[in-house]
Coordinates of C-alpha atoms and ligand atoms in Angstrom, one line a residue:
X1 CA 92.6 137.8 -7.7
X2 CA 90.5 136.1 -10.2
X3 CA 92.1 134.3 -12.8
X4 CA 89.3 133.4 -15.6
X5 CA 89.3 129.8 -15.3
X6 CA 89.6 127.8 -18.5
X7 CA 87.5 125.9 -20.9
X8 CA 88.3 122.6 -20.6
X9 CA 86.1 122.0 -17.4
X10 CA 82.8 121.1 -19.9
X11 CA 84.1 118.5 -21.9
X12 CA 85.8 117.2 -19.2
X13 CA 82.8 117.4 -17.1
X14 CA 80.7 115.3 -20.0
X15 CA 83.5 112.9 -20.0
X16 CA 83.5 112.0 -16.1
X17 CA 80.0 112.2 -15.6
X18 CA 79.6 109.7 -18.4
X19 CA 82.4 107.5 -17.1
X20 CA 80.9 107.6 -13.3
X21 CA 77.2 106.3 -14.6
X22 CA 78.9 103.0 -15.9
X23 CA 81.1 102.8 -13.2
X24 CA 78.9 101.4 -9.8
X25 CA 78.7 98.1 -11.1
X26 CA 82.0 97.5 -11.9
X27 CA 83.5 99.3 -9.1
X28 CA 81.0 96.4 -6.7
X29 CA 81.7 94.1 -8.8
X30 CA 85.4 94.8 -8.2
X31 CA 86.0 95.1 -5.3
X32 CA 83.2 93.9 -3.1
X33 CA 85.1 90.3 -2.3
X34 CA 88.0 92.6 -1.2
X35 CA 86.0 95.0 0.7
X36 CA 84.7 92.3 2.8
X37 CA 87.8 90.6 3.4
X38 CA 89.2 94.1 4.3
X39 CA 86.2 94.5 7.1
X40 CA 86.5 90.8 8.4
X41 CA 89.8 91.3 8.9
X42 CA 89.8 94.7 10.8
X43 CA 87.4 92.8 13.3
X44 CA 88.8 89.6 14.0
X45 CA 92.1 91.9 14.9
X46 CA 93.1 93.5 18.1
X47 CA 96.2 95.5 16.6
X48 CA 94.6 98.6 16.1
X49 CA 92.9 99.2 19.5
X50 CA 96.6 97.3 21.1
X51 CA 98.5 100.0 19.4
X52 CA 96.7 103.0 20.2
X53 CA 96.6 101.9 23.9
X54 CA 100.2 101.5 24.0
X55 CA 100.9 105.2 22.1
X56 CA 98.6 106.6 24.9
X57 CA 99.9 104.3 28.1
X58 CA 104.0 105.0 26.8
X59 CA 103.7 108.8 26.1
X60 CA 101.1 110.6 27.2
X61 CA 100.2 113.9 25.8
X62 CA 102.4 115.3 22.7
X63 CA 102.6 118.6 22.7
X64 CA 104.7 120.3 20.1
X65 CA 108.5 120.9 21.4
X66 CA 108.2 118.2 23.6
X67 CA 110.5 115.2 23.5
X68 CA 107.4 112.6 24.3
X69 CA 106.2 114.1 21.1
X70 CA 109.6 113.2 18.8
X71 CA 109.7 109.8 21.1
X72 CA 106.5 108.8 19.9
X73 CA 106.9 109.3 16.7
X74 CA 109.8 107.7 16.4
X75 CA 108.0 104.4 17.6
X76 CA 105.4 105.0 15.1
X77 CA 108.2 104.8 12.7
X78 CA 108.6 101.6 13.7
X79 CA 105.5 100.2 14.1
X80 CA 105.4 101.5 10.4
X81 CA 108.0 98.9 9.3
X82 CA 106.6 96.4 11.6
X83 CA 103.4 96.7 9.7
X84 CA 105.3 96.3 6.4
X85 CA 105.0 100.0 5.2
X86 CA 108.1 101.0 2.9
X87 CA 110.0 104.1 2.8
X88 CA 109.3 105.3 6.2
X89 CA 111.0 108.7 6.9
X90 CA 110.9 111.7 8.9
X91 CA 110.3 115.5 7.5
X92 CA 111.5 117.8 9.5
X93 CA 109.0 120.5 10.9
X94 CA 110.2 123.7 12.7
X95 CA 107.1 123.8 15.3
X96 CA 106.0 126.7 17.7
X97 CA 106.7 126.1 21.3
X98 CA 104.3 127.0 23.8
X99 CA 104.9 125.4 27.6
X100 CA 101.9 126.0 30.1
X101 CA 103.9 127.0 33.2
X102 CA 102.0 127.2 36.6
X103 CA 98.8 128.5 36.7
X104 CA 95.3 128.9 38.9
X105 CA 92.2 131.2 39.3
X106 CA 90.9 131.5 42.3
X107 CA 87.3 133.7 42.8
X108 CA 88.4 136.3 45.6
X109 CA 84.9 137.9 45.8
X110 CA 82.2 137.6 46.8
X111 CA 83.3 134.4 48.3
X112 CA 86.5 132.9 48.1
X113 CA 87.1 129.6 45.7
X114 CA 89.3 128.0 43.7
X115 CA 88.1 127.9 39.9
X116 CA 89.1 124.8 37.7
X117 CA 90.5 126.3 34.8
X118 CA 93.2 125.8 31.8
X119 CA 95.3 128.4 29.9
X120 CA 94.5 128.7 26.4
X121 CA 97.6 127.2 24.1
X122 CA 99.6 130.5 22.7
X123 CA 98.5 133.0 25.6
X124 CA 101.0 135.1 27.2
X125 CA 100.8 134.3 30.6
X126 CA 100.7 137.0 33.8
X127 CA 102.9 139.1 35.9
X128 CA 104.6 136.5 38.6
X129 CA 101.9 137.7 41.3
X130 CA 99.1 137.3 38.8
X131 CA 96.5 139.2 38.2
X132 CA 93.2 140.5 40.5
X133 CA 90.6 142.5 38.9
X134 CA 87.1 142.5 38.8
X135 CA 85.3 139.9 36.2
X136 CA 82.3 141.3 33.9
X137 CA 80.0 138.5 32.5
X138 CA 79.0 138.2 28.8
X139 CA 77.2 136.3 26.8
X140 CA 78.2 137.4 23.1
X141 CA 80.4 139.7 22.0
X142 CA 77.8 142.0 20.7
X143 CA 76.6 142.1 24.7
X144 CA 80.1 142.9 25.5
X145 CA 80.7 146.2 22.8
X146 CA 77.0 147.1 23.9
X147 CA 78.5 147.6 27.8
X148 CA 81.0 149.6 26.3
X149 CA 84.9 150.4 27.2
X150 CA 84.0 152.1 30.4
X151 CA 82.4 148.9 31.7
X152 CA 85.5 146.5 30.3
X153 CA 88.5 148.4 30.8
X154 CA 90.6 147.4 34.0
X155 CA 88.5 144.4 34.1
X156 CA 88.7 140.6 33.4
X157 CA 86.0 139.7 30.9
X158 CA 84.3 135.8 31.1
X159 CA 82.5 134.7 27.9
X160 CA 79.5 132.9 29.4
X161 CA 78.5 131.2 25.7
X162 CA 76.5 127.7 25.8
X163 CA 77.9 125.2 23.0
X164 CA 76.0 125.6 19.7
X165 CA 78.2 123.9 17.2
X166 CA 81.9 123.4 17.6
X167 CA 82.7 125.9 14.7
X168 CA 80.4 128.3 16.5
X169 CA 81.4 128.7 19.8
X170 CA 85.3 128.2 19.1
X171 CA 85.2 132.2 17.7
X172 CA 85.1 132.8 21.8
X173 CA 88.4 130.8 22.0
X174 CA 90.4 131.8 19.2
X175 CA 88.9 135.4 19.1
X176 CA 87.7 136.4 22.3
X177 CA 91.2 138.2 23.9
X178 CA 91.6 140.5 20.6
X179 CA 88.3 141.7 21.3
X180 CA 88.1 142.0 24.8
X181 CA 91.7 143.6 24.7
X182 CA 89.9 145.9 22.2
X183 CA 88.0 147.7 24.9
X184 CA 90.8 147.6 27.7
X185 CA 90.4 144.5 29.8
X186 CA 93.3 143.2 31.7
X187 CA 92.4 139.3 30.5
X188 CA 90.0 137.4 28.7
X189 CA 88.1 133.9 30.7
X190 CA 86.2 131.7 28.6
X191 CA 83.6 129.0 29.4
X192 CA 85.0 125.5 27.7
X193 CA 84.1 125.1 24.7
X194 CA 82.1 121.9 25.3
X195 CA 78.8 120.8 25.5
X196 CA 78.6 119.2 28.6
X197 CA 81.1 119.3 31.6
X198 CA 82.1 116.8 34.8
X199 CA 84.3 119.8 36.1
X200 CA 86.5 119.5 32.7
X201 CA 87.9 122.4 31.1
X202 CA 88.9 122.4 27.6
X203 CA 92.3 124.5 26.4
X204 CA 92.6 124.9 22.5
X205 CA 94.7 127.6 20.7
X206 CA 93.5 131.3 21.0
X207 CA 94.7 133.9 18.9
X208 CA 96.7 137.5 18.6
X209 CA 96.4 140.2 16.5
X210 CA 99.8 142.4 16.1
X211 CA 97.9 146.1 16.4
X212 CA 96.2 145.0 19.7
X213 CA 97.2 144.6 23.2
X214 CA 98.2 140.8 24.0
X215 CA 96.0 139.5 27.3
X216 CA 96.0 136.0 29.3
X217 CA 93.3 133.9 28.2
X218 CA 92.6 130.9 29.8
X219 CA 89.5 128.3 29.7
X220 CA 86.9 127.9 32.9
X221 CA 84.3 124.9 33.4
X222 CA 80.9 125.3 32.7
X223 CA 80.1 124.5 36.1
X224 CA 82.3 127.6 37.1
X225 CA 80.8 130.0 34.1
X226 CA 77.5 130.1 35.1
X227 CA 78.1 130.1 39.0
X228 CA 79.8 133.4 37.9
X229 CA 76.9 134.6 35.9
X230 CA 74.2 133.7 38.6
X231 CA 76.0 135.8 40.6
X232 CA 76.6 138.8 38.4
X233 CA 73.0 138.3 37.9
X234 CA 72.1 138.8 41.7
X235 CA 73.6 141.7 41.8
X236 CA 77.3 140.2 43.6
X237 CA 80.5 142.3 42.3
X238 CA 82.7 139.7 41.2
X239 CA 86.8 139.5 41.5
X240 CA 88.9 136.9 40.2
X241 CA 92.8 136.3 40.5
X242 CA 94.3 134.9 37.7
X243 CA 98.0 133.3 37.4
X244 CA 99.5 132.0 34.8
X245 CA 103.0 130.8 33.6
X246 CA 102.5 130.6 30.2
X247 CA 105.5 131.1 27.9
X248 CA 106.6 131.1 24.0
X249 CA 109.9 129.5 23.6
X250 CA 111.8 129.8 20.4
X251 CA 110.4 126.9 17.5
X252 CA 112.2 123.3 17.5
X253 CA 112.6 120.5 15.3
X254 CA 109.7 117.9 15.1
X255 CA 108.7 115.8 12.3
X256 CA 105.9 115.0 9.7
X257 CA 106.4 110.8 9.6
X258 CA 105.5 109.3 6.2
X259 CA 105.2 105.6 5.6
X260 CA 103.9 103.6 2.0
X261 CA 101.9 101.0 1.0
X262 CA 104.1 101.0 -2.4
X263 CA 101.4 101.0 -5.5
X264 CA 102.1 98.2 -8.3
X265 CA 101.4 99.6 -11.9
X266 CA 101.0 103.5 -11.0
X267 CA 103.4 104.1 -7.6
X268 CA 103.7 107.7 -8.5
X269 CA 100.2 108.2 -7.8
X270 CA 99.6 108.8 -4.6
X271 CA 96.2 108.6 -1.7
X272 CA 97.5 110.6 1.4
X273 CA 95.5 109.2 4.7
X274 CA 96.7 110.2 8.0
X275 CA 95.9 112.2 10.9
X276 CA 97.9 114.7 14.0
X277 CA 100.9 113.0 16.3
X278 CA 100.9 116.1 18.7
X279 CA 98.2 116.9 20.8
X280 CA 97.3 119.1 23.9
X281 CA 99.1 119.5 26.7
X282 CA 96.7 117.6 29.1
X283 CA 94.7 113.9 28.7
X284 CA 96.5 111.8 26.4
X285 CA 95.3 113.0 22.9
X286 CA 93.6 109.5 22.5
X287 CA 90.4 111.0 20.6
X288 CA 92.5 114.4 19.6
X289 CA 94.1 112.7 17.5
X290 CA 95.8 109.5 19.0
X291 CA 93.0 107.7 17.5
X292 CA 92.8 109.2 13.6
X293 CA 96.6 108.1 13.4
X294 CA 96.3 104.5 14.0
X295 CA 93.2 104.3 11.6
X296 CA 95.7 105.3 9.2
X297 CA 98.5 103.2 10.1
X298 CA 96.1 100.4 10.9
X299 CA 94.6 100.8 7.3
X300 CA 97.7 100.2 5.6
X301 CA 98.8 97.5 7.2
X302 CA 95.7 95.6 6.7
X303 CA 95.9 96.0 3.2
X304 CA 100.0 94.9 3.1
X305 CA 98.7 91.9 5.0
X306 CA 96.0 91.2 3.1
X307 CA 98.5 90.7 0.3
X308 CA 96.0 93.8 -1.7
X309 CA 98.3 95.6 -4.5
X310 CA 96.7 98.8 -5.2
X311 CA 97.6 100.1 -8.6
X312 CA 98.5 103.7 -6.6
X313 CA 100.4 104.5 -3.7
X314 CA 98.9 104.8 0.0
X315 CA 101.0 107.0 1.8
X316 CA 100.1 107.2 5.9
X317 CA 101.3 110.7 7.3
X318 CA 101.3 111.3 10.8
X319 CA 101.3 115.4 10.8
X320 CA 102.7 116.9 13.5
X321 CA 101.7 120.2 14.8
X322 CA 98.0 120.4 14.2
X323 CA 97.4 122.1 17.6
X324 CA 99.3 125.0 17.7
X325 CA 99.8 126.2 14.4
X326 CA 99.7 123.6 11.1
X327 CA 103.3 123.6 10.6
X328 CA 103.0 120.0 10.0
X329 CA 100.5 120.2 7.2
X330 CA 102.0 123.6 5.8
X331 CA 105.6 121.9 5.6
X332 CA 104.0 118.6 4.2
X333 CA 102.8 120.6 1.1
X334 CA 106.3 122.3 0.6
X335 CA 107.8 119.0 0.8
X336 CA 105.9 117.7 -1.5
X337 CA 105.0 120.2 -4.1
X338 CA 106.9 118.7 -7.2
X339 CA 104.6 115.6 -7.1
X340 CA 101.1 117.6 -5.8
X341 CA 99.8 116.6 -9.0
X342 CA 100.2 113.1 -8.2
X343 CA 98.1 113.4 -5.0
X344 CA 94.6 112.1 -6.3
X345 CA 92.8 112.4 -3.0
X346 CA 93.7 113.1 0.8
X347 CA 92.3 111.4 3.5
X348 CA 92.1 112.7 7.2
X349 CA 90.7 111.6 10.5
X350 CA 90.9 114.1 13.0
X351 CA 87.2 114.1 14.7
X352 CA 87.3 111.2 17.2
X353 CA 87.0 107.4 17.5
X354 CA 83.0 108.2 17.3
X355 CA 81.8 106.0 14.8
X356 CA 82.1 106.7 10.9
X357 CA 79.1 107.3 9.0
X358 CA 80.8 108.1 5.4
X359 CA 82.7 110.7 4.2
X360 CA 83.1 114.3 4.2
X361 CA 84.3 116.1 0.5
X362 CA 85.8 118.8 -0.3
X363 CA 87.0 120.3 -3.9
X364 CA 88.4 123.8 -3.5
X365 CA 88.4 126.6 -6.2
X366 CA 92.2 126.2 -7.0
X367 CA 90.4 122.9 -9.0
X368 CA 89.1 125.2 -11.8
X369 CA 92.6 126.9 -12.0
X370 CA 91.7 129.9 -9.8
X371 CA 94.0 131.3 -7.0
X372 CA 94.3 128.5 -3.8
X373 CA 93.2 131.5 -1.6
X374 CA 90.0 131.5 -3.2
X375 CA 87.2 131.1 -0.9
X376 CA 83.4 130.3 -2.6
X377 CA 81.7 133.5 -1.7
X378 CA 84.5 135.3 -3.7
X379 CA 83.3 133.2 -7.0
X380 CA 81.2 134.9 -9.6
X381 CA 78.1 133.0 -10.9
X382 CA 79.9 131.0 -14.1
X383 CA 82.7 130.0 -11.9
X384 CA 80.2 128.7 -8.9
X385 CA 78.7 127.0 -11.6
X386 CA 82.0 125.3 -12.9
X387 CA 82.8 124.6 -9.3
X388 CA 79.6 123.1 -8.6
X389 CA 80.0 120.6 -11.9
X390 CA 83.0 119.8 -10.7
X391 CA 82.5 118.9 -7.2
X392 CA 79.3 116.9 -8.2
X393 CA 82.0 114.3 -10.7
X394 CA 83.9 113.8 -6.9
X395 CA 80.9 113.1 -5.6
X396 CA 79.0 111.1 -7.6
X397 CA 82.3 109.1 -8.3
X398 CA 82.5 108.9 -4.5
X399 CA 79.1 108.0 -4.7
X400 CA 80.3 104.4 -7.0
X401 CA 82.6 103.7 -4.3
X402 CA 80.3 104.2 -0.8
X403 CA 78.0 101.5 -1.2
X404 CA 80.9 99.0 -0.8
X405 CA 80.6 100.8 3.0
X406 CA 77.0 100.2 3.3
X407 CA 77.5 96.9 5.9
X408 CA 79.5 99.7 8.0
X409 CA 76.8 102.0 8.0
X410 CA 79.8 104.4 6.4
X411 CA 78.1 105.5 2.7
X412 CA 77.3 109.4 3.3
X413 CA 78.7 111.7 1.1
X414 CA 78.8 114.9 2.1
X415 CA 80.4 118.4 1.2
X416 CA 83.3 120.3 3.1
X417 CA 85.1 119.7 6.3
X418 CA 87.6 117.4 5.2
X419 CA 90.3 118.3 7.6
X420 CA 92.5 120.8 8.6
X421 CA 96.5 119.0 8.4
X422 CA 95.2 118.2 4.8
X423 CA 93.7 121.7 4.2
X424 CA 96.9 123.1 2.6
X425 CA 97.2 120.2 0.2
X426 CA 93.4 121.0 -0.6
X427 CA 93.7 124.5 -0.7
X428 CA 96.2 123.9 -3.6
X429 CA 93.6 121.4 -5.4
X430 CA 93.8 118.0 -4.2
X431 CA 90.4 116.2 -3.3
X432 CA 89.8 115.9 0.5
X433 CA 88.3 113.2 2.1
X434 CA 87.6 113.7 5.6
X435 CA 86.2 110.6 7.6
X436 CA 83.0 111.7 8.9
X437 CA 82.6 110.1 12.8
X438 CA 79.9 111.0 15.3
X439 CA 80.6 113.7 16.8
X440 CA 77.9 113.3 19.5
X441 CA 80.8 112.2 22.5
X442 CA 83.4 114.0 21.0
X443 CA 83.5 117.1 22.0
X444 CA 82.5 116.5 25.6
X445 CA 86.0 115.6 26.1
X446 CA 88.1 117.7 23.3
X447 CA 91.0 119.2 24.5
X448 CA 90.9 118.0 28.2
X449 CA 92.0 115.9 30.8
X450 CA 89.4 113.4 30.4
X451 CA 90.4 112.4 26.3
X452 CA 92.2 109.1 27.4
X453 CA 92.1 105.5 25.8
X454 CA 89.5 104.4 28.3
X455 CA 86.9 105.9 26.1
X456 CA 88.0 104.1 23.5
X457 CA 85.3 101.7 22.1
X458 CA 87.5 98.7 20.5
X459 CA 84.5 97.7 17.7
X460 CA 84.0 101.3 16.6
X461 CA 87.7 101.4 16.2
X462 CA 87.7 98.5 14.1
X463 CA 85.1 99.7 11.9
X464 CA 86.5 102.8 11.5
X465 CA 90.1 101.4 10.5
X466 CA 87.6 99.0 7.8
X467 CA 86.4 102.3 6.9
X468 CA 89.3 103.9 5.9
X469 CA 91.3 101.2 4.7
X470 CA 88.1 100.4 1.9
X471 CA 87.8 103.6 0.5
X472 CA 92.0 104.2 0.2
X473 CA 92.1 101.3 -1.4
X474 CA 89.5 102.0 -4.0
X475 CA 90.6 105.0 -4.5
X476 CA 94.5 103.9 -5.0
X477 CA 92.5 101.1 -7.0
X478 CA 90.3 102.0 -9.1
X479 CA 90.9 102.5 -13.2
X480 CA 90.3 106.4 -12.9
X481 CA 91.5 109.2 -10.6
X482 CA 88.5 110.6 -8.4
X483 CA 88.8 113.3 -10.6
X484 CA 90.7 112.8 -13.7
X485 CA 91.1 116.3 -14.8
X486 CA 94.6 117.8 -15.8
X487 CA 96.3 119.0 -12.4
X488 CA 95.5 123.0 -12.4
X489 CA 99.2 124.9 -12.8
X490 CA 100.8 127.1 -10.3
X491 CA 98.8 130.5 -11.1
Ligands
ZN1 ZN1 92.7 117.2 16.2

């Protein structure tokens, strides 16, 4: 799997590390008048929070398959040309289809009440007249296997996990049927994953694997969770009836949209920033990912307006498809393979309106010419070490550029998490950029009901949009590529 990477990484190394010392300086010097121009003007405006109200208020959620989805994004298209981008287009993306159907959970013992719940995006859904079994509470899945299949089997198990981190607790989502299916049980609850709740649960895509049994899964409140557990624990037998509608239908035609901020001396060249058109199937996607979309689009058209000619290309792509599968950002890289070496960085916002507190960077094995499946704990010690050199050149060039984002309070660097519409790109060796926002809101209302424009805060929007739009243009700017090493060949 291992390709010995080459030799040229040292010198080249030296080279950009030497370059990146002289370069903060220059790179205020530069473009600090612009910089400020780019953040006065992304306050004074109303555009950005105007638009994203109006893509929220006009179509609602935008689930892939549905035709909200394609109607909104052909009205991005043309806010695209309203904001003077050029060669706005449509790529055509087969998507996944998943529709919701009917659904409820009511608890049928040892009282009877109706449970707030959501299916989980991909599940299979139940028999027409549902399903009633008795529910087995767990915290973990090692507290689960420890019970055993005896205890599981014919049952409905409910993962009673608190929120740690995001990554943490979504293994329960995406994982938690396979395993439960594993030792016999008829379906698979959840508590959201969330960190707090006001009766709000949180769907997200769950997962199948082909040599196991495929079971319901659906999402409960937290509130819900642990009044199931507290009973459990005094000693009630529980019983819940689940129904659910769920269904996939065969994929359809959606659309990656891709509009340009045309570069002068080097259009070839291009800095990707964009986020994901589609969201869930409930709230209106504002945060998830309403909101990382109209950065973008609001990022380029500050810069057109501004009359700033970047020496590279910004291209703003709206992905579609993030939810349910990636097919946007998977069909994006086919699409554009032939010029992946003219990608010099990707930019994505995908984690909320919170606001931006620098950037998140990411520099992925395939940069040192190894395989794009490569993952860092398959490196051995050399190639870490030629990873690590490499990484530090983006960073410490990123590093030149983030004091221009100090008055935003927008200048930390740090490593991995750029994104996941970008990922493929990255996987495949272009830098990754990810706008790091705060989180701390975020994920209260991920994936719900309750993600709709009213949480919106207009000056954190604007900032974040001043955010963006700074460090594309720099980066489409600036004399140098991020990292101005020779584009690593197809293995
Ligand atoms: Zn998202």
């Amino acid at each position: 799997l291992l390709a010995a990477s080459s030799g040229w990484i040292t010198g080249l190394t030296a080279a950009s590390l030497a370059f990146a010392e002289s370069l903060p300086d220059e790179i205020r010097e530069a473009y600090a008048d612009d910089a400020a121009r780019i953040l006065g003007a992304a306050l004074l405006s109303d555009t950005a929070y105007e638009t994203l109200g109006e893509l929220c208020d006009r179509f609602g959620h935008r689930l892939s398959g549905t035709p909200q989805l394609e109607a909104c994004i052909d009205w991005s298209a043309q806010r695209m040309r309203d904001f003077g981008l050029v060669n706005v287009r449509k790529e055509e993306v087969m998507v996944p289809v998943w529709v919701r159907g009917e659904e409820s959970a009511t608890l049928t013992a040892p009282v009877h009440r109706p449970l707030s719940m959501l299916g989980l995006g991909r599940s299979v859904g139940t028999p027409p007249e549902g399903i009633e079994a008795e529910v087995v509470v767990v915290g973990s899945f090692h507290e689960m296997r420890s019970l055993g299949r005896e205890r599981i089997e014919g049952r409905i198990v409910l993962y009673d996990v608190p929120f740690t981190s995001y990554g943490e607790t979504v293994r329960y989502r995406g994982k938690g049927a396979i395993e439960a299916a594993k030792l016999g049980a008829l379906a698979a609850l959840i508590r959201s994953v969330g960190p707090v709740s006001l009766d709000t649960p949180h769907t997200g895509a769950m997962r199948y694997d082909d040599e196991v049994e495929k079971i319901p899964a659906a999402a409960v409140t937290i509130e819900n969770a642990t009044m199931m557990r507290r009973m459990q624990e005094r000693g009630d037998t529980l019983r819940v009836r689940l129904t659910m509608g769920a269904q996939t239908l065969d994929d359809a035609l959606s659309h990656n949209l891709v509009g340009e901020v045309l570069g002068s001396e080097r259009p070839e060249e291009i800095v990707v920033i964009g986020g994901h058109i589609d969201s869930w199937d409930v709230g209106d996607g504002a945060q998830d990912d309403g909101v990382g979309c109209v950065i973008s689009l609001d990022a380029a058209r500050l810069i057109h307006e501004l009359g700033l000619r970047p020496r590279r290309t910004i291209r703003v792509v709206l992905f579609t498809n993030e939810e349910s599968g990636m097919a946007g950002g998977k069909a994006y890289l086919e699409a554009h393979r032939h010029e992946l070496a003219h990608h010099v960085a990707a930019i994505e916002s995908d984690t909320g309106n919170g606001l931006a507190s620098g950037f998140r960077l990411d520099v992925r094995p395939r940069m040192i010419g190894l395989d794009p499946e490569t993952r860092d704990a398959d490196l051995a010690p050399p190639q870490k070490e030629e990873l690590e050199a490499v990484r530090g050149v983006a960073k410490t060039r990123l590093e030149t550029i983030s004091p221009l984002l100090r008055p935003l309070g927008a200048d930390m660097v740090l490593l991995a998490g750029s994104g996941v519409d970008i990922s493929p790109l990255v996987k495949e060796g272009v830098v990754g950029l990810g706008v790091h926002h705060d989180t701390s809101r975020y994920w209260d209302i991920h994936h719900t009901a309750a993600d709709t424009f009213d949480k919106i805060v207009k000056e954190d929007l604007d900032r974040n949009v001043a955010t963006m739009a700074i460090m594309a243009y720099v980066l489409a700017d600036m004399p140098g590529r991020i990292l101005d090493v020779e584009f690593p060949a197809t293995p």
